[in-house]
């Protein structure tokens, strides 16, 4: 809402039901051996919104999304940036369509 003209689309798991990767607690350095990687799941959830961009204020989410986007081969369908980058771009008059994280 702070970016004029931007459309906010929420990922299915957000706010109180958010799906934090746990990187702030050191989870980023642990390699999952079984099950689906959290960053892959978050990217899949984001792709289902069909929003071309995702905004996050968490530096760990930024890294996890970049890695997940690359692993899924979704670089042409989804872009992730820090929320502040999108705010700065909006000053130039470009209003992106955003999906936000709540991690």
Coordinates of C-alpha atoms in Angstrom, one line a residue:
X1 CA 0.0 0.0 0.0
X2 CA 3.0 2.3 0.4
X3 CA 3.8 1.9 -3.2
X4 CA 1.3 3.9 -5.4
X5 CA -0.4 1.7 -7.9
X6 CA 1.2 -1.6 -6.7
X7 CA -1.1 -4.6 -6.3
X8 CA -0.5 -6.7 -3.1
X9 CA -1.0 -10.4 -3.5
X10 CA -0.5 -12.6 -0.4
X11 CA 1.1 -16.1 -0.5
X12 CA -1.2 -18.8 0.8
X13 CA 0.8 -19.1 4.1
X14 CA 1.3 -15.6 5.5
X15 CA 1.2 -13.6 8.7
X16 CA 0.3 -15.9 11.7
X17 CA 0.4 -18.9 9.4
X18 CA 3.7 -17.8 7.8
X19 CA 6.2 -20.4 6.7
X20 CA 9.5 -19.1 8.0
X21 CA 12.6 -20.9 6.7
X22 CA 14.4 -20.4 10.1
X23 CA 17.5 -19.0 8.6
X24 CA 17.7 -16.3 11.2
X25 CA 18.2 -19.1 13.8
X26 CA 20.9 -20.8 11.8
X27 CA 18.7 -23.1 9.8
X28 CA 20.1 -21.7 6.5
X29 CA 23.3 -23.7 7.1
X30 CA 21.5 -27.0 7.5
X31 CA 21.0 -29.2 4.4
X32 CA 17.7 -31.0 4.4
X33 CA 18.2 -34.6 3.4
X34 CA 14.5 -35.7 3.3
X35 CA 11.4 -34.0 2.2
X36 CA 11.0 -30.7 0.3
X37 CA 13.3 -27.8 0.8
X38 CA 11.6 -24.8 2.4
X39 CA 12.8 -22.4 -0.2
X40 CA 11.5 -24.6 -3.0
X41 CA 8.1 -24.7 -1.3
X42 CA 8.0 -21.0 -0.8
X43 CA 8.9 -20.3 -4.5
X44 CA 6.1 -22.8 -5.6
X45 CA 3.6 -21.0 -3.3
X46 CA 4.7 -17.6 -4.8
X47 CA 4.5 -18.9 -8.4
X48 CA 0.9 -20.0 -7.8
X49 CA 0.0 -16.3 -7.1
X50 CA 1.2 -15.5 -10.7
X51 CA 2.7 -12.3 -9.3
X52 CA 6.0 -11.6 -11.2
X53 CA 7.7 -10.1 -8.2
X54 CA 8.2 -10.9 -4.5
X55 CA 9.2 -8.4 -1.8
X56 CA 10.8 -9.2 1.5
X57 CA 12.5 -7.2 4.2
X58 CA 14.4 -10.3 5.5
X59 CA 17.9 -10.7 4.1
X60 CA 17.7 -14.5 4.7
X61 CA 14.4 -14.7 2.8
X62 CA 16.1 -12.8 0.0
X63 CA 18.8 -15.4 -0.3
X64 CA 16.4 -18.3 0.1
X65 CA 14.1 -17.0 -2.6
X66 CA 17.0 -16.3 -5.0
X67 CA 18.3 -19.9 -4.5
X68 CA 14.8 -21.4 -4.8
X69 CA 14.0 -19.4 -8.0
X70 CA 17.2 -20.6 -9.6
X71 CA 16.6 -24.2 -8.5
X72 CA 13.1 -24.1 -10.0
X73 CA 14.4 -22.4 -13.2
X74 CA 11.9 -19.6 -12.6
X75 CA 14.2 -16.6 -13.3
X76 CA 12.0 -15.4 -16.1
X77 CA 8.7 -15.8 -14.1
X78 CA 9.7 -14.4 -10.7
X79 CA 12.0 -11.7 -9.4
X80 CA 12.8 -11.1 -5.7
X81 CA 14.1 -7.8 -4.2
X82 CA 14.2 -6.2 -0.8
X83 CA 11.1 -4.2 -0.1
X84 CA 13.2 -1.0 0.1
X85 CA 14.4 -1.6 -3.5
X86 CA 10.8 -1.6 -4.7
X87 CA 10.0 1.5 -2.7
X88 CA 13.0 3.3 -4.3
X89 CA 11.9 2.2 -7.8
X90 CA 8.4 3.5 -7.1
X91 CA 9.8 7.0 -6.6
X92 CA 10.7 6.9 -10.3
X93 CA 7.0 6.2 -11.0
X94 CA 7.1 2.4 -11.7
X95 CA 4.5 0.5 -9.6
X96 CA 5.3 -3.2 -9.4
X97 CA 2.9 -6.0 -8.7
X98 CA 4.2 -7.6 -5.5
X99 CA 3.8 -10.8 -3.5
X100 CA 5.1 -10.4 0.1
X101 CA 6.7 -12.8 2.5
X102 CA 6.0 -12.9 6.2
X103 CA 9.2 -14.7 7.3

